[in-house]
Coordinates of C-alpha atoms in Angstrom, one line a residue:
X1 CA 64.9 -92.8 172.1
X2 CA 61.9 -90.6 173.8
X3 CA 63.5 -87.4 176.1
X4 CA 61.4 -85.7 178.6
X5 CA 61.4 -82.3 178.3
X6 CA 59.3 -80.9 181.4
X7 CA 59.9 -76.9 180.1
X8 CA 57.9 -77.7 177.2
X9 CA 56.4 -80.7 178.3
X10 CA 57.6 -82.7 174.9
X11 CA 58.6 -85.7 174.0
X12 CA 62.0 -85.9 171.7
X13 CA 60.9 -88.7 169.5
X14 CA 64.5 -88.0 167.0
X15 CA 67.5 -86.3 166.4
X16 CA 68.2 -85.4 162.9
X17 CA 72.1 -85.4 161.4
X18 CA 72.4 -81.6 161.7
X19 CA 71.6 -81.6 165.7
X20 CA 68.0 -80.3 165.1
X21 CA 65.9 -82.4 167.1
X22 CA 62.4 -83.9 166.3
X23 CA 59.6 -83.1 168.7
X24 CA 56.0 -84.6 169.2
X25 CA 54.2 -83.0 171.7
X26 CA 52.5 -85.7 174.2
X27 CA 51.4 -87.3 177.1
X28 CA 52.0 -83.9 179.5
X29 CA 50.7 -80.3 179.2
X30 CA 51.1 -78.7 176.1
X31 CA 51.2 -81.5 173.6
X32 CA 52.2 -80.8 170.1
X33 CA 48.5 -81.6 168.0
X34 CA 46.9 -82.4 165.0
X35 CA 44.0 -81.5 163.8
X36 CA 41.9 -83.7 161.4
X37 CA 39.0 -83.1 159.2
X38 CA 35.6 -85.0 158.6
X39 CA 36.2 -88.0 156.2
X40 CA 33.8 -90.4 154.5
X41 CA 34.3 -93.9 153.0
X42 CA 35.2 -94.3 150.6
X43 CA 36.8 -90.8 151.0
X44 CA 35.4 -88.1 148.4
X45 CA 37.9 -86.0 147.0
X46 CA 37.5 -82.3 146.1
X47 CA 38.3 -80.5 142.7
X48 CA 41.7 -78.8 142.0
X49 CA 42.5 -75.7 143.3
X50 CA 41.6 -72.5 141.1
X51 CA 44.9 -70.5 140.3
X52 CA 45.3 -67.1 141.8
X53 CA 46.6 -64.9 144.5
X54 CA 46.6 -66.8 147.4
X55 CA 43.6 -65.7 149.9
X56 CA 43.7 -67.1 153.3
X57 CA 40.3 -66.1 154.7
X58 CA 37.9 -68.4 154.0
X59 CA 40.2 -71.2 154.2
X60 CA 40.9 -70.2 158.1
X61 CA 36.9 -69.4 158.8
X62 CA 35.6 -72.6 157.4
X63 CA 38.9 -74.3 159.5
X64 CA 38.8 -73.0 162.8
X65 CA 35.0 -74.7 163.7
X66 CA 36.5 -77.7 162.4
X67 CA 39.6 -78.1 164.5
X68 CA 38.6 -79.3 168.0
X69 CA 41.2 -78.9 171.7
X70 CA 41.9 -82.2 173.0
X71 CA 42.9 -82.6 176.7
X72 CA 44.5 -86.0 178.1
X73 CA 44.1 -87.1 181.7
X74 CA 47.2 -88.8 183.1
X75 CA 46.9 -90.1 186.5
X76 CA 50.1 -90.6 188.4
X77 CA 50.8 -94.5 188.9
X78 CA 52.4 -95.5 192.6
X79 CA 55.4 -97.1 192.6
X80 CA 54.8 -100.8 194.6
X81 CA 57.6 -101.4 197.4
X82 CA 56.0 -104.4 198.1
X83 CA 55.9 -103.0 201.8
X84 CA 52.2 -101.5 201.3
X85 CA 50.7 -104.4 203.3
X86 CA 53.0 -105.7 205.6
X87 CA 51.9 -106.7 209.2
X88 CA 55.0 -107.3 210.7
X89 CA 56.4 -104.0 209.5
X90 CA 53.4 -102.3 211.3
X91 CA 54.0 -103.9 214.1
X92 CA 57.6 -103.2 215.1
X93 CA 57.8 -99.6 213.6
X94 CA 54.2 -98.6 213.8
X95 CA 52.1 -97.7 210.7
X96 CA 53.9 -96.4 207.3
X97 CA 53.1 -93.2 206.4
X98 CA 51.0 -93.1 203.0
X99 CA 52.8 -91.5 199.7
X100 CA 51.4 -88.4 198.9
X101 CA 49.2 -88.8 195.6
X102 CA 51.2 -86.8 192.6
X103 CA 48.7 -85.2 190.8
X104 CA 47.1 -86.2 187.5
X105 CA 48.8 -84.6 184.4
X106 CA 47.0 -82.9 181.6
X107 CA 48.4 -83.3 178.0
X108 CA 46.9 -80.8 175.6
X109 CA 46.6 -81.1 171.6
X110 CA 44.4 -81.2 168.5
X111 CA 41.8 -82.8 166.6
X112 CA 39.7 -82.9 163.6
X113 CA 36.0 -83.2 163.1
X114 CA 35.9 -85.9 160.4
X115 CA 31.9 -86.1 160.4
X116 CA 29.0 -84.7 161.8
X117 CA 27.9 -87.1 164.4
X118 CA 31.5 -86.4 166.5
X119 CA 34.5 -88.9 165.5
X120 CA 37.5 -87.0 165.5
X121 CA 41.1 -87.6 164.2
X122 CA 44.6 -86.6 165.9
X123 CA 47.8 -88.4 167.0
X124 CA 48.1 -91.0 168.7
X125 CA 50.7 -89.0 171.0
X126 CA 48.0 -87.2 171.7
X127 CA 46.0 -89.8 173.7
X128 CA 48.5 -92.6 174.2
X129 CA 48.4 -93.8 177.8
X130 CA 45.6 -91.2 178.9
X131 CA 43.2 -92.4 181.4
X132 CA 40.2 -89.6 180.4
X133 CA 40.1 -87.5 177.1
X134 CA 38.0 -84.2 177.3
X135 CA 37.1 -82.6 173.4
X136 CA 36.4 -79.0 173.7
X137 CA 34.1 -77.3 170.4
X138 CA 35.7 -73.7 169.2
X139 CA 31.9 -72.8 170.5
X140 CA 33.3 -74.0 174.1
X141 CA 31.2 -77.1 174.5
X142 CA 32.9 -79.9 176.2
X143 CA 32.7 -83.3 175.7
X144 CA 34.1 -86.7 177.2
X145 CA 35.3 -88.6 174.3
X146 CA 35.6 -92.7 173.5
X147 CA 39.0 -93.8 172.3
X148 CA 37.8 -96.0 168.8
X149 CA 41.1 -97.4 168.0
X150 CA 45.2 -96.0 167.9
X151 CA 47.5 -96.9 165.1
X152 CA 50.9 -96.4 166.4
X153 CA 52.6 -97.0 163.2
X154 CA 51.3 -93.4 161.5
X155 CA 50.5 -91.8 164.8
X156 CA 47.3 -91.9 164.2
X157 CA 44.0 -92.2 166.6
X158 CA 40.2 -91.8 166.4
X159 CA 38.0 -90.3 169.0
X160 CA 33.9 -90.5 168.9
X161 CA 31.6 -87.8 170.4
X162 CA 28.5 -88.2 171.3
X163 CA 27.4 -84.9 169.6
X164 CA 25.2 -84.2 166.3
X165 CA 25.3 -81.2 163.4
X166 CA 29.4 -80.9 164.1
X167 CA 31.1 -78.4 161.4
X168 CA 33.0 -80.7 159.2
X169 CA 36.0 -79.9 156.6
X170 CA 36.3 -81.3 153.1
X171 CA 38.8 -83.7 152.1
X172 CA 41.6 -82.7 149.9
X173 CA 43.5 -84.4 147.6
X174 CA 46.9 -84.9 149.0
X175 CA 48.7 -86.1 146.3
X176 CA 48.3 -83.2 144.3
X177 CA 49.6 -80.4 146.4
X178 CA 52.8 -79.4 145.0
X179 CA 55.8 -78.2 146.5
X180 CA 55.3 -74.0 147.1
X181 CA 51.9 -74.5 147.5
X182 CA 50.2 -72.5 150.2
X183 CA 49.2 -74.3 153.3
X184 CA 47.3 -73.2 156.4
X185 CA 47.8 -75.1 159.8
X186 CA 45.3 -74.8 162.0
X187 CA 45.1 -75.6 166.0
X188 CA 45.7 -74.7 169.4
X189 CA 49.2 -74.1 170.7
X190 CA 50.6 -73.0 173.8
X191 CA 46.7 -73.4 174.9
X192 CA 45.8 -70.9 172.6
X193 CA 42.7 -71.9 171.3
X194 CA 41.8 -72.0 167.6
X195 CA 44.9 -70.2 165.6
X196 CA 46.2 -70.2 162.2
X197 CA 49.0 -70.3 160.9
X198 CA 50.0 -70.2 156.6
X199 CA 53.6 -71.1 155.4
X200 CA 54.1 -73.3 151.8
X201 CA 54.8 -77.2 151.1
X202 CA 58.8 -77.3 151.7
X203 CA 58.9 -81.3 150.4
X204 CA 56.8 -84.5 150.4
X205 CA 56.8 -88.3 151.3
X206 CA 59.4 -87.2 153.7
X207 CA 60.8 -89.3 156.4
X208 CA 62.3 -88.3 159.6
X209 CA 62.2 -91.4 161.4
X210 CA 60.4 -90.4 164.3
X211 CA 57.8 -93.3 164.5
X212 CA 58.5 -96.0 167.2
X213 CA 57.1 -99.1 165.5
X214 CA 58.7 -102.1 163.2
X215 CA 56.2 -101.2 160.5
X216 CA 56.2 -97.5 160.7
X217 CA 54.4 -95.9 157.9
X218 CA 56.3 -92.3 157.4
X219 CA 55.8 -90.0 154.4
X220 CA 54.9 -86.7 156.0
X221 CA 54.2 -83.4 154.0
X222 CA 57.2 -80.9 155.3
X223 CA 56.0 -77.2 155.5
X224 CA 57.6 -74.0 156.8
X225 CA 54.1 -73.5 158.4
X226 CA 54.2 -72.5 162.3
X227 CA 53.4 -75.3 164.2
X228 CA 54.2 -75.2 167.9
X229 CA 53.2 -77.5 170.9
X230 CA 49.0 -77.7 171.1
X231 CA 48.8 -78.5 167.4
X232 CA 49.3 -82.0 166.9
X233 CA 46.8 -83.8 166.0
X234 CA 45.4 -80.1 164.0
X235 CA 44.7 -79.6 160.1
X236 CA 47.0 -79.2 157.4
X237 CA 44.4 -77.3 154.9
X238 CA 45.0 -76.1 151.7
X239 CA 43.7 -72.5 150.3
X240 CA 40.4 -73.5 149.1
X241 CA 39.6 -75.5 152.7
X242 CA 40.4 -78.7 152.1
X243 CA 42.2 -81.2 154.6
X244 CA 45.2 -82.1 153.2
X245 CA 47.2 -83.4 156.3
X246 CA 47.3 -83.3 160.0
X247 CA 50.1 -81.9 161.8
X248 CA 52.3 -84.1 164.0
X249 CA 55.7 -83.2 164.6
X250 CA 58.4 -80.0 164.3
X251 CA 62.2 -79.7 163.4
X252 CA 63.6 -77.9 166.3
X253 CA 66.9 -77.2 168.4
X254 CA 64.8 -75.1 171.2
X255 CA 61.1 -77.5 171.1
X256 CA 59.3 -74.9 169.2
X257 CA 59.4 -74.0 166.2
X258 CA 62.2 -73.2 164.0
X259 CA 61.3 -73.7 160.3
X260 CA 59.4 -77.0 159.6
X261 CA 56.7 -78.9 160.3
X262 CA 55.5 -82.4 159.3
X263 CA 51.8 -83.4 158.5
X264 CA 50.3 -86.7 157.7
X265 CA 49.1 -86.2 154.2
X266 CA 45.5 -87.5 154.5
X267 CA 46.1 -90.4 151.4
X268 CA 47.3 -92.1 154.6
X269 CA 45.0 -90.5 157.6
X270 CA 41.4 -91.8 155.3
X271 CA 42.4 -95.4 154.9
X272 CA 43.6 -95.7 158.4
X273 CA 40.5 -93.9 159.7
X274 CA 38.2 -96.1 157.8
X275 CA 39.8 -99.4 159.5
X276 CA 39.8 -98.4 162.9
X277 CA 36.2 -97.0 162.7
X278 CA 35.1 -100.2 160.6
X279 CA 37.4 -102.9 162.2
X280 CA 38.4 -101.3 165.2
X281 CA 42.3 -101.7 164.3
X282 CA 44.5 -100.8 161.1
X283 CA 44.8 -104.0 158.1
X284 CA 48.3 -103.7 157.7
X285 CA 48.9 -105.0 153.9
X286 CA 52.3 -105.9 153.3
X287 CA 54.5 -107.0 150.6
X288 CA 56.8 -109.2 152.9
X289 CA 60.6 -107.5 151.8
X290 CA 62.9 -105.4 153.6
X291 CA 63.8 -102.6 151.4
X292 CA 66.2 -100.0 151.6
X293 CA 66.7 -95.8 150.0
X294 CA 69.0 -96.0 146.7
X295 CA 72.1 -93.5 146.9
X296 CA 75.5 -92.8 144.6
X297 CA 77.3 -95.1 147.5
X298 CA 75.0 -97.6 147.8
X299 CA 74.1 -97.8 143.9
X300 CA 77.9 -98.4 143.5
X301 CA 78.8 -101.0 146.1
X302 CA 75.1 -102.7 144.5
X303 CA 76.0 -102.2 140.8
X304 CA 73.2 -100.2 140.0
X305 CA 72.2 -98.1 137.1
X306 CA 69.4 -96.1 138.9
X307 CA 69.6 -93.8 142.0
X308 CA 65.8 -93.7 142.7
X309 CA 63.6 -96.1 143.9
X310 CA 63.0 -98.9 147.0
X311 CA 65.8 -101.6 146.9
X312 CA 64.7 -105.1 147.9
X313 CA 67.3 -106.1 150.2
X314 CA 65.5 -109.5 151.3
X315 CA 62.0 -111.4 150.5
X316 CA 60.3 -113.0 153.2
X317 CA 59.6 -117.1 152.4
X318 CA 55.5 -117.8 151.8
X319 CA 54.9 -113.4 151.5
X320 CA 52.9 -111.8 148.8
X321 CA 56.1 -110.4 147.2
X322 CA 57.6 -114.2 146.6
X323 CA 54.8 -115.4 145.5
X324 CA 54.7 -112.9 142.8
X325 CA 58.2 -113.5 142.1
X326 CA 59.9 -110.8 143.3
X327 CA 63.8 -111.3 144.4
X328 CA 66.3 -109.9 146.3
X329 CA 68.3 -107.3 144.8
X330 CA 65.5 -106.0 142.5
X331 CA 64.7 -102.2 142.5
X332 CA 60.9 -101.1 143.0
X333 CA 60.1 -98.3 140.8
X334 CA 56.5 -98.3 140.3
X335 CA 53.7 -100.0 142.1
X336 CA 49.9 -98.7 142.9
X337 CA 50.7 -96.6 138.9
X338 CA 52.6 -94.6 141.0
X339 CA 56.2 -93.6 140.1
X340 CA 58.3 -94.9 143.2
X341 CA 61.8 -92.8 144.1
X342 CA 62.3 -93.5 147.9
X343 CA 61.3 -96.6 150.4
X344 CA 59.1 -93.7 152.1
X345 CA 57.0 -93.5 148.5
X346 CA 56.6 -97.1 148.3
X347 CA 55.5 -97.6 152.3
X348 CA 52.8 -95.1 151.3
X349 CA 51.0 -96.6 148.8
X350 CA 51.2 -99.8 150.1
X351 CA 49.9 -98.7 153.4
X352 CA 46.9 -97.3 151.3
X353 CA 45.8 -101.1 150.8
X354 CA 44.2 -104.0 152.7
X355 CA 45.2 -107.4 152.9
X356 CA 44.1 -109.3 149.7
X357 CA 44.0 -106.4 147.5
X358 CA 45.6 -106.4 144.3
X359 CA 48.7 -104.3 143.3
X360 CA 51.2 -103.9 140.3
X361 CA 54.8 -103.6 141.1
X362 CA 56.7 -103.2 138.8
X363 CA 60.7 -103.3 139.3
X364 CA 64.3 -103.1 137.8
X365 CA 66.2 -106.5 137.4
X366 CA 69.1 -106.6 135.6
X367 CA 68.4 -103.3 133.7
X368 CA 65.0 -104.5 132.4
X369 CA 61.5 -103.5 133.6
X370 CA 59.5 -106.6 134.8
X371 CA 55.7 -106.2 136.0
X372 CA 54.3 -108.3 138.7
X373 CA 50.8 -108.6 139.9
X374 CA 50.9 -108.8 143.9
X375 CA 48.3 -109.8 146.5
X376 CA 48.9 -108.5 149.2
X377 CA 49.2 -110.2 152.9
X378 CA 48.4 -109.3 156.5
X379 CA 51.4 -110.5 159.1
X380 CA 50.1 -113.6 159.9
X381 CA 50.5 -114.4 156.2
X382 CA 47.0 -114.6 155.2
X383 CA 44.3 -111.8 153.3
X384 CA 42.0 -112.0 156.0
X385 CA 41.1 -109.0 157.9
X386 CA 41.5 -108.6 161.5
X387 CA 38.9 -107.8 163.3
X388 CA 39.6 -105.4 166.3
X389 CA 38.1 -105.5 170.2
X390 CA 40.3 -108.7 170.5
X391 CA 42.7 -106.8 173.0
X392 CA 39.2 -105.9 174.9
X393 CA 38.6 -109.7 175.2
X394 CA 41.3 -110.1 177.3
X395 CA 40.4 -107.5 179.8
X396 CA 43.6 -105.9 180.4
X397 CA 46.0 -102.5 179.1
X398 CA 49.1 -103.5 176.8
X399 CA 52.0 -101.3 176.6
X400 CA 55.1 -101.5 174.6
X401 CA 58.3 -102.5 176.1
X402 CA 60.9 -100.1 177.2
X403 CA 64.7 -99.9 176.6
X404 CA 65.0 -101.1 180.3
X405 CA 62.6 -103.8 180.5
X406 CA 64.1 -105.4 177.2
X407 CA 67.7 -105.6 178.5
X408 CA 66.2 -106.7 182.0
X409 CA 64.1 -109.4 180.4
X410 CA 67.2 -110.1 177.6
X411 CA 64.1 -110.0 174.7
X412 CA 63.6 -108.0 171.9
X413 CA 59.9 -108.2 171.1
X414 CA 56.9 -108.4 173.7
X415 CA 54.2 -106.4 175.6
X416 CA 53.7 -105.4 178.8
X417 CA 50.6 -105.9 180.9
X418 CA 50.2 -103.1 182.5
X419 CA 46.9 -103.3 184.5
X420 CA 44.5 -106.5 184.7
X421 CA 40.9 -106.0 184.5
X422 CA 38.7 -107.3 187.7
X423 CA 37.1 -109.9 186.4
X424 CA 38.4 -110.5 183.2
X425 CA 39.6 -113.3 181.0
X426 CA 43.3 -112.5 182.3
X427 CA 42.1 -111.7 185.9
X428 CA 40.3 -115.2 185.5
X429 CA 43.5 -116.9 184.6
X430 CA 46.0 -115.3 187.1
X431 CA 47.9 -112.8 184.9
X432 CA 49.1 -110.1 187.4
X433 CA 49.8 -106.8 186.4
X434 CA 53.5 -106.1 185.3
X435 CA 53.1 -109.5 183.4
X436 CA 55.9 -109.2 180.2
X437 CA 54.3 -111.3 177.2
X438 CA 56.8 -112.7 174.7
X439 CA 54.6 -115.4 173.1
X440 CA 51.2 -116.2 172.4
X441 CA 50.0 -119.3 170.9
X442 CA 54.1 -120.1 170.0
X443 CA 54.1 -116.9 168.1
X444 CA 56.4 -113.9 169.3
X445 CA 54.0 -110.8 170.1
X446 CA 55.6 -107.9 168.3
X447 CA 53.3 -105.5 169.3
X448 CA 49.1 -104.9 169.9
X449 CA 48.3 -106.0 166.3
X450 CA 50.1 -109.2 166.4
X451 CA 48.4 -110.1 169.6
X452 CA 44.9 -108.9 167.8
X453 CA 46.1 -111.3 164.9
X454 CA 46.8 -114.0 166.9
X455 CA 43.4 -114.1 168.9
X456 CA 41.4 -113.8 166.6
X457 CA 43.2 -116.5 164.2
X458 CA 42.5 -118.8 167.9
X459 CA 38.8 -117.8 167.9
X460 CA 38.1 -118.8 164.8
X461 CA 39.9 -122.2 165.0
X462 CA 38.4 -125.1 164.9
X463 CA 40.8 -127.7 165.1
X464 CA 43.8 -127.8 168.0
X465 CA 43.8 -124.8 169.7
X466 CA 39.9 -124.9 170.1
X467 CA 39.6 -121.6 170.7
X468 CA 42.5 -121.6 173.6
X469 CA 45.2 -118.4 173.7
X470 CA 48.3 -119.7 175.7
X471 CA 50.5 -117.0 176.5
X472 CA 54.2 -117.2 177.7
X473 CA 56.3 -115.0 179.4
X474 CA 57.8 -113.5 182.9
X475 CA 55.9 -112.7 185.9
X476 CA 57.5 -109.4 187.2
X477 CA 59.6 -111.3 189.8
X478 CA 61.5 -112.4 186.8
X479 CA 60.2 -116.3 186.7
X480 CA 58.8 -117.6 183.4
X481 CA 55.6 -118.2 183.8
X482 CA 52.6 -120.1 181.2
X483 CA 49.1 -119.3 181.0
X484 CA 46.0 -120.6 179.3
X485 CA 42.7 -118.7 178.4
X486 CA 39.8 -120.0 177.2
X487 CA 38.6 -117.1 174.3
X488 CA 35.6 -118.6 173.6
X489 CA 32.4 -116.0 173.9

């Protein structure tokens, strides 16, 4: 559950077993950010580091041009008392005085100049929500920036410029920083533009469970690196320069920092920047199994011989996982030619993939090593792609569901429409705002990528649907209300 915390204008996204709480800075002033580094497709990566005393100089000059401040509009949104336009109110107790407008809130965090021509990398807590994003150089240029596409499920987003001849950073190799390794993390917190901080690698493919999302991707790089709130969305970079992560959230008691950070290690940040920037949303590949981390207790009570790896506690019917053969109760401990210890491990080389590429798994059944060969599947089932600017179709803003609207609505799973377009598809068909989508085309809507899923499955259909979305759900007086769109260009 997200806290408000208006001293530090933070967002309490966990609380960890020992009390310490987990903080990403978003949405009002003084977001924590991440900074993100120029990125290429496929993504280059650099040589090894050279051994020897550790020298921050030249990592922090060739960082600091490379790590833009990101500042998030948030307009205030009036309450509707359904009272706003009511003649016969006017006319017995005169005219109703007007609210007074709250004013706009101003989130502040990090980016990363992935390229040249101005597209950007930082968290998606950064931007989430924001009506107007403002990208300010470490030269003090300004720009307005274009919002290419979020991915909730690494807190991840991509920003475009329009700028040209941008400093860039290289990209680093991730999977070889090893644990004491110096790190820099570079950023603007508190507002203060363009600092740097060094600490080592405490642990990797750690998980904190401070992602909101069903398919949450977490394996984060834990430093002892000063990160405070402004650098979210900021660079991880290792001594010789090299992006290696972008910072996104802080173990704290107070809100600020304590002793340890968390980056996204930038295996995951290139393929996710890739999609949105090619696709315009993330190609989720999954293996269709719900897995779960391997301890003394649970290796007992599951009869197990081995106290690493990702157990397969079920297998989803028609997913890439059984129809490679893989059952419940086997034990993942390799797959991508990676060695696989914890579900975190396995989520991120999986989440490295696209649907429809290839990957060997191999697991433990029975005490024996079996090898399968895996294609991998989008959630629709398929190894397709999905192509993004479906949502934009539609002409409307989604939003996840709160706590409250879930119990009010009795539902687990659904989306809000938060504001209709004039003149859109929804306008056209008389979704109002505050409209709660469970279903669309007799498919539950889980979240933005299941909707973009499902569209663009309808456009493409040739046969019943005939390129028709029909969406069920409640109307925000509570009443159960259908809808039919016609998606066809």
């Amino acid at each position: 559950m997200k806290h408000l915390n208006f001293s530090l204008t933070a967002v309490v996204v966990a609380l960890l077993s020992a009390g310490v709480s987990v903080f990403c800075y978003s949405q009002l002033s003084n977001r924590q950010q991440t900074i993100v580094v120029e990125q290429k497709s496929p993504i280059q990566f650099t040589s090894e580091r050279s051994a020897g005393p550790a020298d921050f100089t030249y990592a922090a000059e060739v960082s600091v041009n490379a790590v833009v401040h990101i500042m998030s509009k948030f307009e205030p949104k009036q309450a509707n008392t359904g009272m706003e336009q009511d003649p016969f109110f006017e006319f017995f107790f005169g005219q109703r005085a007007q609210p007074q407008k709250r004013p706009a809130q101003i989130g502040s965090g990090s980016g990363v100049i992935l390229s040249a021509d101005g597209y950007i990398v930082t968290n998606n807590h950064v931007v989430e929500g924001s009506d107007n994003i403002s990208v300010i150089l470490n030269d003090k240029r300004s720009f307005e920036a274009k919002l290419i596409g979020t991915d909730p499920t690494t807190d991840l987003a991509l920003l475009k410029i329009e700028a040209s001849d941008l400093p860039t950073l290289p990209i680093g190799n991730s999977d070889n920083l090893k644990i004491g390794e110096w790190v820099l993390a570079v950023g603007n917190p508190f507002n203060l533009t363009s600092t740097v901080t060094a600490g080592i690698v405490s642990a990797k493919a750690r998980s904190i469970n401070i992602l909101n999302s069903d398919m949450r991707i977490e394996s984060f790089i834990q430093t002892d690196a000063a990160v405070n709130p402004g650098n979210s969305g900021g660079a991880l970079v290792n001594t010789n320069g090299e992006l290696v992560g972008i910072n996104t959230a802080i173990a704290s008691q107070t809100g600020s920092y304590s002793g340890y950070s968390f980056a996204i290690p930038v295996s995951i940040m290139g393929k996710v920047v890739a999609d949105l920037k090619q696709f315009g949303t993330v190609q989720r590949a999954l293996l269709g199994i719900s897995i779960s981390d391997i301890n003394a207790e649970f290796a007992k009570e599951k009869n197990l011989d081995v106290l690493e790896g990702a157990y397969v506690a079920a297998v989803s019917p028609n997913s890439a996982a059984h129809d490679a053969g893989i059952q419940e109760g086997d034990v993942i401990i390799k797959a991508n030619n990676h060695k696989v210890k914890s579900v975190s491990e396995l989520q991120e080389q999986i989440g490295r993939l696209r649907p429809g590429d290839k990957v060997d798994v191999t697991v433990l059944r029975n005490g024996k090593e079996k090898e399968f060969d895996v294609i991998l599947k989008n959630k629709m089932g398929s190894t397709s792609m999905i192509k993004g600017g479906a949502i934009e179709l539609l002409g409307g803003k989604f939003t996840p569901l709160s706590d409250k609207q879930k119990r009010m609505y009795g539902i687990n799973d659904g989306l809000c429409v938060e504001k209709v377009n004039k003149g859109g598809k929804l306008s056209k068909a008389g979704v109002p705002n505050g409209y709660i989508l469970v279903k669309a085309n007799s498919k539950f809507v889980k979240d933005v990528e299941t909707l973009e899923a499902i569209i663009n499955e309808a456009k493409e259909s040739n046969g019943q649907l005939n390129g028709s979305l029909f969406l069920s759900g409640y109307n925000p007086d509570g009443k159960i209300v259908y809808y039919a769109i016609d998606i066809n260009d």
